[in-house]
Amino acid sequence: MTEVPQERKLVTAVPGPRSQELMARKSAAVADGVGVTLPVFVTRAGGGIIEDVDGNRLIDFGSGIAVTSVGNSAEAVVRRAAAQLAEFTHTCFMVTPYEGYVEVAERLAELTPGDHPKKSALFNSGAEAVENAVKIARAHTKRPAVVVFDHGYHGRTNLTMALTAKNMPYKEGFGPFAPEVYRVPLAYGYRWLTGPEHAAEEAAAQAIDMINKQIGAEHVAAIVIEPIAGEGGFIEPAKGFLPRIAQFAKNNGIVFVADEIQTGFCRTGQWFASEHEGLVPDLITTAKGIAGGLPLAAVTGRAEIMDAAHAGGLGGTYGGNPVACAAALGAIETMKELDLNARARRIGEVMLPRLRAMQEKFPVIGEVRGRGAMIAVELVEPGTKQPDPAVTAAVAKACHAAGLVVLTCGTYGNVLRFLPPLVIGEDLLNEGLDIIEDAFAGV
Ligand SMILES: *Cc1c(COP(=O)(O)O)cnc(C)c1O
């Protein structure tokens, strides 16, 4: 295992000449549809640092989109995955099973909210998990419809594109989409027209009214929602919204699915973001942070719902690959040993006050929000709530040039989001915030 020095270091412009050469090869060989946020090519990464082919070391506030919460080369992940790799790479769990898969399912049953009997099924990607949650909910309820929310993101397969709210870039030109998907309002406090204090009650009432009028609750198999909308802009639904929706689902025999693919595994300072409002979802989808960077995803939930699909109805060639399962067990071990929930909360305690101080100085910052290590800044034209995606892109670009990896998101493309690895050192965290402050001062 290589130890990456935990310090930012720029020895060339970003991207440097070797990255630019590789980018030219990428352009020739890789489909243009596969975009790149920051065109530096990585040689190694760990802790809070990404090192590139030119020898630059960048501070990582992205974690490969909320994946490497334990770092990109966590000791327990590397050790367990390497040991598994040396034993066997694959048998297909559906053909001849192995213990690691079962152990991951056992951990998921322990860690997810609620003490009812739970079961899991493992897959390769978040989108695949969401698709399977819908399959399971339909098998259980024998109903067709799926309800999703404004600003929601659930993946890039055909069904999950249908579930995703935003057209560009996720859906444009890729339809037609799967039927029986209905979208209802989300309690987006900052943009709720009658004010944030009314958002939870009014948005829930509107959503429920639309479900009753447009679909009929008795035709709804599942309500699928992110406890904090990730790609949509790190939108925490106004407090009280999620419990109202969950209660409506319960009253009507609808499977309540929390998509915790981005929010799960310590990211928000709890094992799962559902816990912040005491929610006990019927099904939870997980991926991203689950396995320290290896591809793994899961649907976990009430045993009687999970068992509704007939034997052979769920699965896939690689789902719950043994190396990915070993990595997940290493990641979970790391989260427990280092108490990464506490680390995530500490990251929030460091970042939020500093970003709020920036908000005082820079009127382009409309709102600072987030929980734990899932923090965002929404940028607007000063004095209005008019989204400013151009300034957002400019700030991100300035951060990249200074050696800080940041990502943008949001329905209006005007949100800077920060998802540092939970193991990042506090000095790097503060240095990253200095870079963000300089970037705001410069635009
Ligand atoms: C990333 C994401 C997905 C899709 O996961 P993939 O592994 O990219 O398929 C689904 N839901 C949410 C909330 C996500 O953040």
mmCIF file of N, CA and C in Angstrom, residues 211-298:
data_model
loop_
_atom_site.group_PDB
_atom_site.id
_atom_site.type_symbol
_atom_site.label_atom_id
_atom_site.label_comp_id
_atom_site.label_asym_id
_atom_site.label_seq_id
_atom_site.Cartn_x
_atom_site.Cartn_y
_atom_site.Cartn_z
ATOM 1 N N ILE A 211 -50.991 12.566 -5.553
ATOM 2 C CA ILE A 211 -51.017 11.098 -5.587
ATOM 3 C C ILE A 211 -52.468 10.618 -5.591
ATOM 4 N N ASN A 212 -53.271 11.190 -4.710
ATOM 5 C CA ASN A 212 -54.674 10.760 -4.626
ATOM 6 C C ASN A 212 -55.447 11.078 -5.895
ATOM 7 N N LYS A 213 -55.224 12.281 -6.457
ATOM 8 C CA LYS A 213 -56.008 12.716 -7.612
ATOM 9 C C LYS A 213 -55.507 12.108 -8.922
ATOM 10 N N GLN A 214 -54.182 12.082 -9.092
ATOM 11 C CA GLN A 214 -53.655 11.723 -10.408
ATOM 12 C C GLN A 214 -53.402 10.221 -10.574
ATOM 13 N N ILE A 215 -53.149 9.542 -9.449
ATOM 14 C CA ILE A 215 -52.814 8.107 -9.562
ATOM 15 C C ILE A 215 -53.849 7.242 -8.838
ATOM 16 N N GLY A 216 -54.191 7.670 -7.635
ATOM 17 C CA GLY A 216 -54.961 6.820 -6.725
ATOM 18 C C GLY A 216 -53.967 6.054 -5.859
ATOM 19 N N ALA A 217 -53.994 6.315 -4.559
ATOM 20 C CA ALA A 217 -52.985 5.727 -3.665
ATOM 21 C C ALA A 217 -52.963 4.211 -3.784
ATOM 22 N N GLU A 218 -54.113 3.605 -4.098
ATOM 23 C CA GLU A 218 -54.187 2.144 -4.138
ATOM 24 C C GLU A 218 -53.463 1.554 -5.346
ATOM 25 N N HIS A 219 -52.995 2.425 -6.268
ATOM 26 C CA HIS A 219 -52.208 1.934 -7.409
ATOM 27 C C HIS A 219 -50.707 2.146 -7.232
ATOM 28 N N VAL A 220 -50.329 2.720 -6.080
ATOM 29 C CA VAL A 220 -48.912 3.072 -5.892
ATOM 30 C C VAL A 220 -48.176 1.933 -5.194
ATOM 31 N N ALA A 221 -47.121 1.431 -5.852
ATOM 32 C CA ALA A 221 -46.280 0.385 -5.250
ATOM 33 C C ALA A 221 -45.284 0.992 -4.287
ATOM 34 N N ALA A 222 -44.628 2.079 -4.719
ATOM 35 C CA ALA A 222 -43.520 2.617 -3.937
ATOM 36 C C ALA A 222 -43.458 4.132 -4.023
ATOM 37 N N ILE A 223 -43.041 4.737 -2.933
ATOM 38 C CA ILE A 223 -42.613 6.137 -2.918
ATOM 39 C C ILE A 223 -41.102 6.089 -2.697
ATOM 40 N N VAL A 224 -40.363 6.669 -3.647
ATOM 41 C CA VAL A 224 -38.899 6.609 -3.580
ATOM 42 C C VAL A 224 -38.361 8.018 -3.367
ATOM 43 N N ILE A 225 -37.596 8.207 -2.292
ATOM 44 C CA ILE A 225 -37.097 9.552 -1.992
ATOM 45 C C ILE A 225 -35.711 9.491 -1.362
ATOM 46 N N GLU A 226 -34.890 10.482 -1.707
ATOM 47 C CA GLU A 226 -33.599 10.656 -1.035
ATOM 48 C C GLU A 226 -33.846 11.487 0.233
ATOM 49 N N PRO A 227 -33.375 11.053 1.384
ATOM 50 C CA PRO A 227 -33.571 11.851 2.604
ATOM 51 C C PRO A 227 -32.938 13.238 2.499
ATOM 52 N N ILE A 228 -31.850 13.346 1.735
ATOM 53 C CA ILE A 228 -31.325 14.641 1.298
ATOM 54 C C ILE A 228 -31.079 14.491 -0.194
ATOM 55 N N ALA A 229 -31.730 15.355 -1.006
ATOM 56 C CA ALA A 229 -31.571 15.246 -2.451
ATOM 57 C C ALA A 229 -30.119 15.567 -2.807
ATOM 58 N N GLY A 230 -29.401 14.628 -3.392
ATOM 59 C CA GLY A 230 -27.969 14.785 -3.660
ATOM 60 C C GLY A 230 -27.705 15.593 -4.917
ATOM 61 N N GLU A 231 -27.815 14.950 -6.086
ATOM 62 C CA GLU A 231 -27.522 15.651 -7.344
ATOM 63 C C GLU A 231 -28.414 16.878 -7.503
ATOM 64 N N GLY A 232 -29.590 16.845 -6.925
ATOM 65 C CA GLY A 232 -30.545 17.957 -7.040
ATOM 66 C C GLY A 232 -30.114 19.209 -6.305
ATOM 67 N N GLY A 233 -29.079 19.119 -5.480
ATOM 68 C CA GLY A 233 -28.574 20.329 -4.834
ATOM 69 C C GLY A 233 -28.402 20.225 -3.335
ATOM 70 N N PHE A 234 -28.228 19.028 -2.811
ATOM 71 C CA PHE A 234 -28.082 18.844 -1.354
ATOM 72 C C PHE A 234 -29.231 19.535 -0.624
ATOM 73 N N ILE A 235 -30.429 19.193 -1.050
ATOM 74 C CA ILE A 235 -31.630 19.797 -0.480
ATOM 75 C C ILE A 235 -32.138 18.900 0.642
ATOM 76 N N GLU A 236 -32.092 19.426 1.853
ATOM 77 C CA GLU A 236 -32.702 18.717 2.981
ATOM 78 C C GLU A 236 -34.165 19.094 2.956
ATOM 79 N N PRO A 237 -35.077 18.156 2.741
ATOM 80 C CA PRO A 237 -36.482 18.525 2.793
ATOM 81 C C PRO A 237 -36.803 19.177 4.143
ATOM 82 N N ALA A 238 -37.632 20.221 4.112
ATOM 83 C CA ALA A 238 -37.975 20.938 5.350
ATOM 84 C C ALA A 238 -38.436 19.926 6.399
ATOM 85 N N LYS A 239 -38.017 20.157 7.635
ATOM 86 C CA LYS A 239 -38.295 19.228 8.727
ATOM 87 C C LYS A 239 -39.796 18.970 8.845
ATOM 88 N N GLY A 240 -40.159 17.718 8.898
ATOM 89 C CA GLY A 240 -41.572 17.346 8.982
ATOM 90 C C GLY A 240 -42.119 16.806 7.668
ATOM 91 N N PHE A 241 -41.435 17.106 6.572
ATOM 92 C CA PHE A 241 -41.909 16.638 5.261
ATOM 93 C C PHE A 241 -41.786 15.122 5.142
ATOM 94 N N LEU A 242 -40.594 14.608 5.419
ATOM 95 C CA LEU A 242 -40.364 13.160 5.256
ATOM 96 C C LEU A 242 -41.294 12.327 6.149
ATOM 97 N N PRO A 243 -41.447 12.673 7.434
ATOM 98 C CA PRO A 243 -42.377 11.876 8.262
ATOM 99 C C PRO A 243 -43.816 11.899 7.730
ATOM 100 N N ARG A 244 -44.241 13.041 7.175
ATOM 101 C CA ARG A 244 -45.608 13.094 6.620
ATOM 102 C C ARG A 244 -45.749 12.137 5.438
ATOM 103 N N ILE A 245 -44.747 12.135 4.574
ATOM 104 C CA ILE A 245 -44.802 11.267 3.396
ATOM 105 C C ILE A 245 -44.735 9.795 3.820
ATOM 106 N N ALA A 246 -43.857 9.515 4.799
ATOM 107 C CA ALA A 246 -43.713 8.123 5.268
ATOM 108 C C ALA A 246 -45.021 7.642 5.894
ATOM 109 N N GLN A 247 -45.675 8.517 6.645
ATOM 110 C CA GLN A 247 -46.943 8.151 7.291
ATOM 111 C C GLN A 247 -48.017 7.878 6.234
ATOM 112 N N PHE A 248 -48.056 8.729 5.192
ATOM 113 C CA PHE A 248 -49.020 8.530 4.110
ATOM 114 C C PHE A 248 -48.781 7.179 3.438
ATOM 115 N N ALA A 249 -47.514 6.851 3.215
ATOM 116 C CA ALA A 249 -47.179 5.559 2.604
ATOM 117 C C ALA A 249 -47.703 4.428 3.489
ATOM 118 N N LYS A 250 -47.422 4.530 4.764
ATOM 119 C CA LYS A 250 -47.830 3.485 5.703
ATOM 120 C C LYS A 250 -49.353 3.306 5.703
ATOM 121 N N ASN A 251 -50.071 4.440 5.743
ATOM 122 C CA ASN A 251 -51.538 4.386 5.792
ATOM 123 C C ASN A 251 -52.138 3.742 4.551
ATOM 124 N N ASN A 252 -51.379 3.766 3.449
ATOM 125 C CA ASN A 252 -51.935 3.303 2.177
ATOM 126 C C ASN A 252 -51.258 2.060 1.623
ATOM 127 N N GLY A 253 -50.501 1.368 2.454
ATOM 128 C CA GLY A 253 -49.873 0.126 2.010
ATOM 129 C C GLY A 253 -48.849 0.317 0.914
ATOM 130 N N ILE A 254 -48.241 1.523 0.881
ATOM 131 C CA ILE A 254 -47.222 1.831 -0.131
ATOM 132 C C ILE A 254 -45.845 1.585 0.479
ATOM 133 N N VAL A 255 -44.956 0.970 -0.290
ATOM 134 C CA VAL A 255 -43.594 0.710 0.196
ATOM 135 C C VAL A 255 -42.807 2.021 0.171
ATOM 136 N N PHE A 256 -42.320 2.430 1.337
ATOM 137 C CA PHE A 256 -41.536 3.668 1.453
ATOM 138 C C PHE A 256 -40.058 3.326 1.286
ATOM 139 N N VAL A 257 -39.468 3.831 0.195
ATOM 140 C CA VAL A 257 -38.081 3.505 -0.140
ATOM 141 C C VAL A 257 -37.212 4.738 0.068
ATOM 142 N N ALA A 258 -36.238 4.649 0.964
ATOM 143 C CA ALA A 258 -35.263 5.727 1.126
ATOM 144 C C ALA A 258 -34.054 5.414 0.264
ATOM 145 N N ASP A 259 -33.790 6.292 -0.708
ATOM 146 C CA ASP A 259 -32.587 6.137 -1.525
ATOM 147 C C ASP A 259 -31.445 6.823 -0.769
ATOM 148 N N GLU A 260 -30.673 6.004 -0.053
ATOM 149 C CA GLU A 260 -29.561 6.512 0.776
ATOM 150 C C GLU A 260 -28.217 6.250 0.093
ATOM 151 N N ILE A 261 -28.244 6.194 -1.233
ATOM 152 C CA ILE A 261 -27.021 5.877 -1.971
ATOM 153 C C ILE A 261 -25.953 6.944 -1.745
ATOM 154 N N GLN A 262 -26.351 8.214 -1.684
ATOM 155 C CA GLN A 262 -25.370 9.286 -1.443
ATOM 156 C C GLN A 262 -25.264 9.634 0.046
ATOM 157 N N THR A 263 -26.364 9.519 0.770
ATOM 158 C CA THR A 263 -26.415 9.991 2.164
ATOM 159 C C THR A 263 -25.976 8.929 3.176
ATOM 160 N N GLY A 264 -25.862 7.690 2.739
ATOM 161 C CA GLY A 264 -25.630 6.590 3.674
ATOM 162 C C GLY A 264 -24.198 6.448 4.142
ATOM 163 N N PHE A 265 -23.996 5.521 5.066
ATOM 164 C CA PHE A 265 -22.666 5.132 5.558
ATOM 165 C C PHE A 265 -21.858 6.320 6.091
ATOM 166 N N CYS A 266 -22.433 6.973 7.100
ATOM 167 C CA CYS A 266 -21.727 7.987 7.920
ATOM 168 C C CYS A 266 -21.623 9.358 7.251
ATOM 169 N N ARG A 267 -22.027 9.499 6.023
ATOM 170 C CA ARG A 267 -21.815 10.751 5.309
ATOM 171 C C ARG A 267 -22.402 11.955 6.066
ATOM 172 N N THR A 268 -23.586 11.788 6.632
ATOM 173 C CA THR A 268 -24.242 12.935 7.287
ATOM 174 C C THR A 268 -24.060 12.925 8.800
ATOM 175 N N GLY A 269 -23.157 12.063 9.305
ATOM 176 C CA GLY A 269 -22.943 12.008 10.750
ATOM 177 C C GLY A 269 -23.813 10.977 11.446
ATOM 178 N N GLN A 270 -24.573 10.225 10.665
ATOM 179 C CA GLN A 270 -25.338 9.078 11.157
ATOM 180 C C GLN A 270 -25.078 7.952 10.163
ATOM 181 N N TRP A 271 -25.332 6.722 10.586
ATOM 182 C CA TRP A 271 -25.153 5.650 9.596
ATOM 183 C C TRP A 271 -26.021 5.928 8.374
ATOM 184 N N PHE A 272 -27.263 6.377 8.605
ATOM 185 C CA PHE A 272 -28.160 6.705 7.490
ATOM 186 C C PHE A 272 -28.908 8.003 7.810
ATOM 187 N N ALA A 273 -29.125 8.829 6.778
ATOM 188 C CA ALA A 273 -29.736 10.141 6.997
ATOM 189 C C ALA A 273 -31.182 10.015 7.458
ATOM 190 N N SER A 274 -31.831 8.887 7.176
ATOM 191 C CA SER A 274 -33.207 8.673 7.657
ATOM 192 C C SER A 274 -33.297 8.833 9.168
ATOM 193 N N GLU A 275 -32.184 8.528 9.860
ATOM 194 C CA GLU A 275 -32.208 8.559 11.326
ATOM 195 C C GLU A 275 -32.429 9.960 11.880
ATOM 196 N N HIS A 276 -32.083 11.000 11.103
ATOM 197 C CA HIS A 276 -32.198 12.362 11.638
ATOM 198 C C HIS A 276 -33.631 12.700 12.007
ATOM 199 N N GLU A 277 -34.605 12.131 11.293
ATOM 200 C CA GLU A 277 -35.994 12.384 11.654
ATOM 201 C C GLU A 277 -36.678 11.101 12.139
ATOM 202 N N GLY A 278 -35.871 10.150 12.581
ATOM 203 C CA GLY A 278 -36.434 8.927 13.155
ATOM 204 C C GLY A 278 -37.212 8.074 12.163
ATOM 205 N N LEU A 279 -36.909 8.212 10.866
ATOM 206 C CA LEU A 279 -37.638 7.420 9.862
ATOM 207 C C LEU A 279 -37.161 5.969 9.880
ATOM 208 N N VAL A 280 -38.092 5.064 9.679
ATOM 209 C CA VAL A 280 -37.751 3.652 9.485
ATOM 210 C C VAL A 280 -38.311 3.243 8.121
ATOM 211 N N PRO A 281 -37.509 3.420 7.065
ATOM 212 C CA PRO A 281 -37.999 3.090 5.719
ATOM 213 C C PRO A 281 -38.296 1.592 5.597
ATOM 214 N N ASP A 282 -39.230 1.261 4.698
ATOM 215 C CA ASP A 282 -39.490 -0.159 4.425
ATOM 216 C C ASP A 282 -38.314 -0.782 3.690
ATOM 217 N N LEU A 283 -37.780 -0.030 2.715
ATOM 218 C CA LEU A 283 -36.593 -0.472 1.975
ATOM 219 C C LEU A 283 -35.588 0.676 1.936
ATOM 220 N N ILE A 284 -34.309 0.332 1.962
ATOM 221 C CA ILE A 284 -33.244 1.330 1.811
ATOM 222 C C ILE A 284 -32.330 0.870 0.683
ATOM 223 N N THR A 285 -32.001 1.801 -0.225
ATOM 224 C CA THR A 285 -30.996 1.484 -1.238
ATOM 225 C C THR A 285 -29.676 2.130 -0.822
ATOM 226 N N THR A 286 -28.588 1.362 -0.965
ATOM 227 C CA THR A 286 -27.256 1.873 -0.642
ATOM 228 C C THR A 286 -26.303 1.530 -1.781
ATOM 229 N N ALA A 287 -25.232 2.305 -1.888
ATOM 230 C CA ALA A 287 -24.149 2.030 -2.844
ATOM 231 C C ALA A 287 -22.996 2.948 -2.432
ATOM 232 N N LYS A 288 -22.502 3.740 -3.367
ATOM 233 C CA LYS A 288 -21.433 4.724 -3.113
ATOM 234 C C LYS A 288 -20.508 4.412 -1.927
ATOM 235 N N GLY A 289 -20.795 4.931 -0.738
ATOM 236 C CA GLY A 289 -19.849 4.789 0.373
ATOM 237 C C GLY A 289 -19.697 3.388 0.931
ATOM 238 N N ILE A 290 -20.449 2.441 0.448
ATOM 239 C CA ILE A 290 -20.570 1.125 1.097
ATOM 240 C C ILE A 290 -19.273 0.314 1.077
ATOM 241 N N ALA A 291 -18.440 0.473 0.058
ATOM 242 C CA ALA A 291 -17.337 -0.484 -0.115
ATOM 243 C C ALA A 291 -15.994 0.187 -0.414
ATOM 244 N N GLY A 292 -15.812 1.403 0.066
ATOM 245 C CA GLY A 292 -14.505 2.057 -0.048
ATOM 246 C C GLY A 292 -14.026 2.222 -1.483
ATOM 247 N N GLY A 293 -14.932 2.229 -2.443
ATOM 248 C CA GLY A 293 -14.554 2.485 -3.832
ATOM 249 C C GLY A 293 -14.803 1.310 -4.764
ATOM 250 N N LEU A 294 -15.027 0.121 -4.206
ATOM 251 C CA LEU A 294 -15.355 -0.992 -5.102
ATOM 252 C C LEU A 294 -16.852 -0.969 -5.415
ATOM 253 N N PRO A 295 -17.220 -1.466 -6.607
ATOM 254 C CA PRO A 295 -18.625 -1.373 -7.005
ATOM 255 C C PRO A 295 -19.497 -2.369 -6.250
ATOM 256 N N LEU A 296 -20.367 -1.840 -5.414
ATOM 257 C CA LEU A 296 -21.298 -2.668 -4.664
ATOM 258 C C LEU A 296 -22.514 -1.817 -4.337
ATOM 259 N N ALA A 297 -23.683 -2.447 -4.315
ATOM 260 C CA ALA A 297 -24.918 -1.742 -3.975
ATOM 261 C C ALA A 297 -25.833 -2.750 -3.310
ATOM 262 N N ALA A 298 -26.845 -2.220 -2.615
ATOM 263 C CA ALA A 298 -27.740 -3.131 -1.901
ATOM 264 C C ALA A 298 -29.141 -2.563 -1.810
#
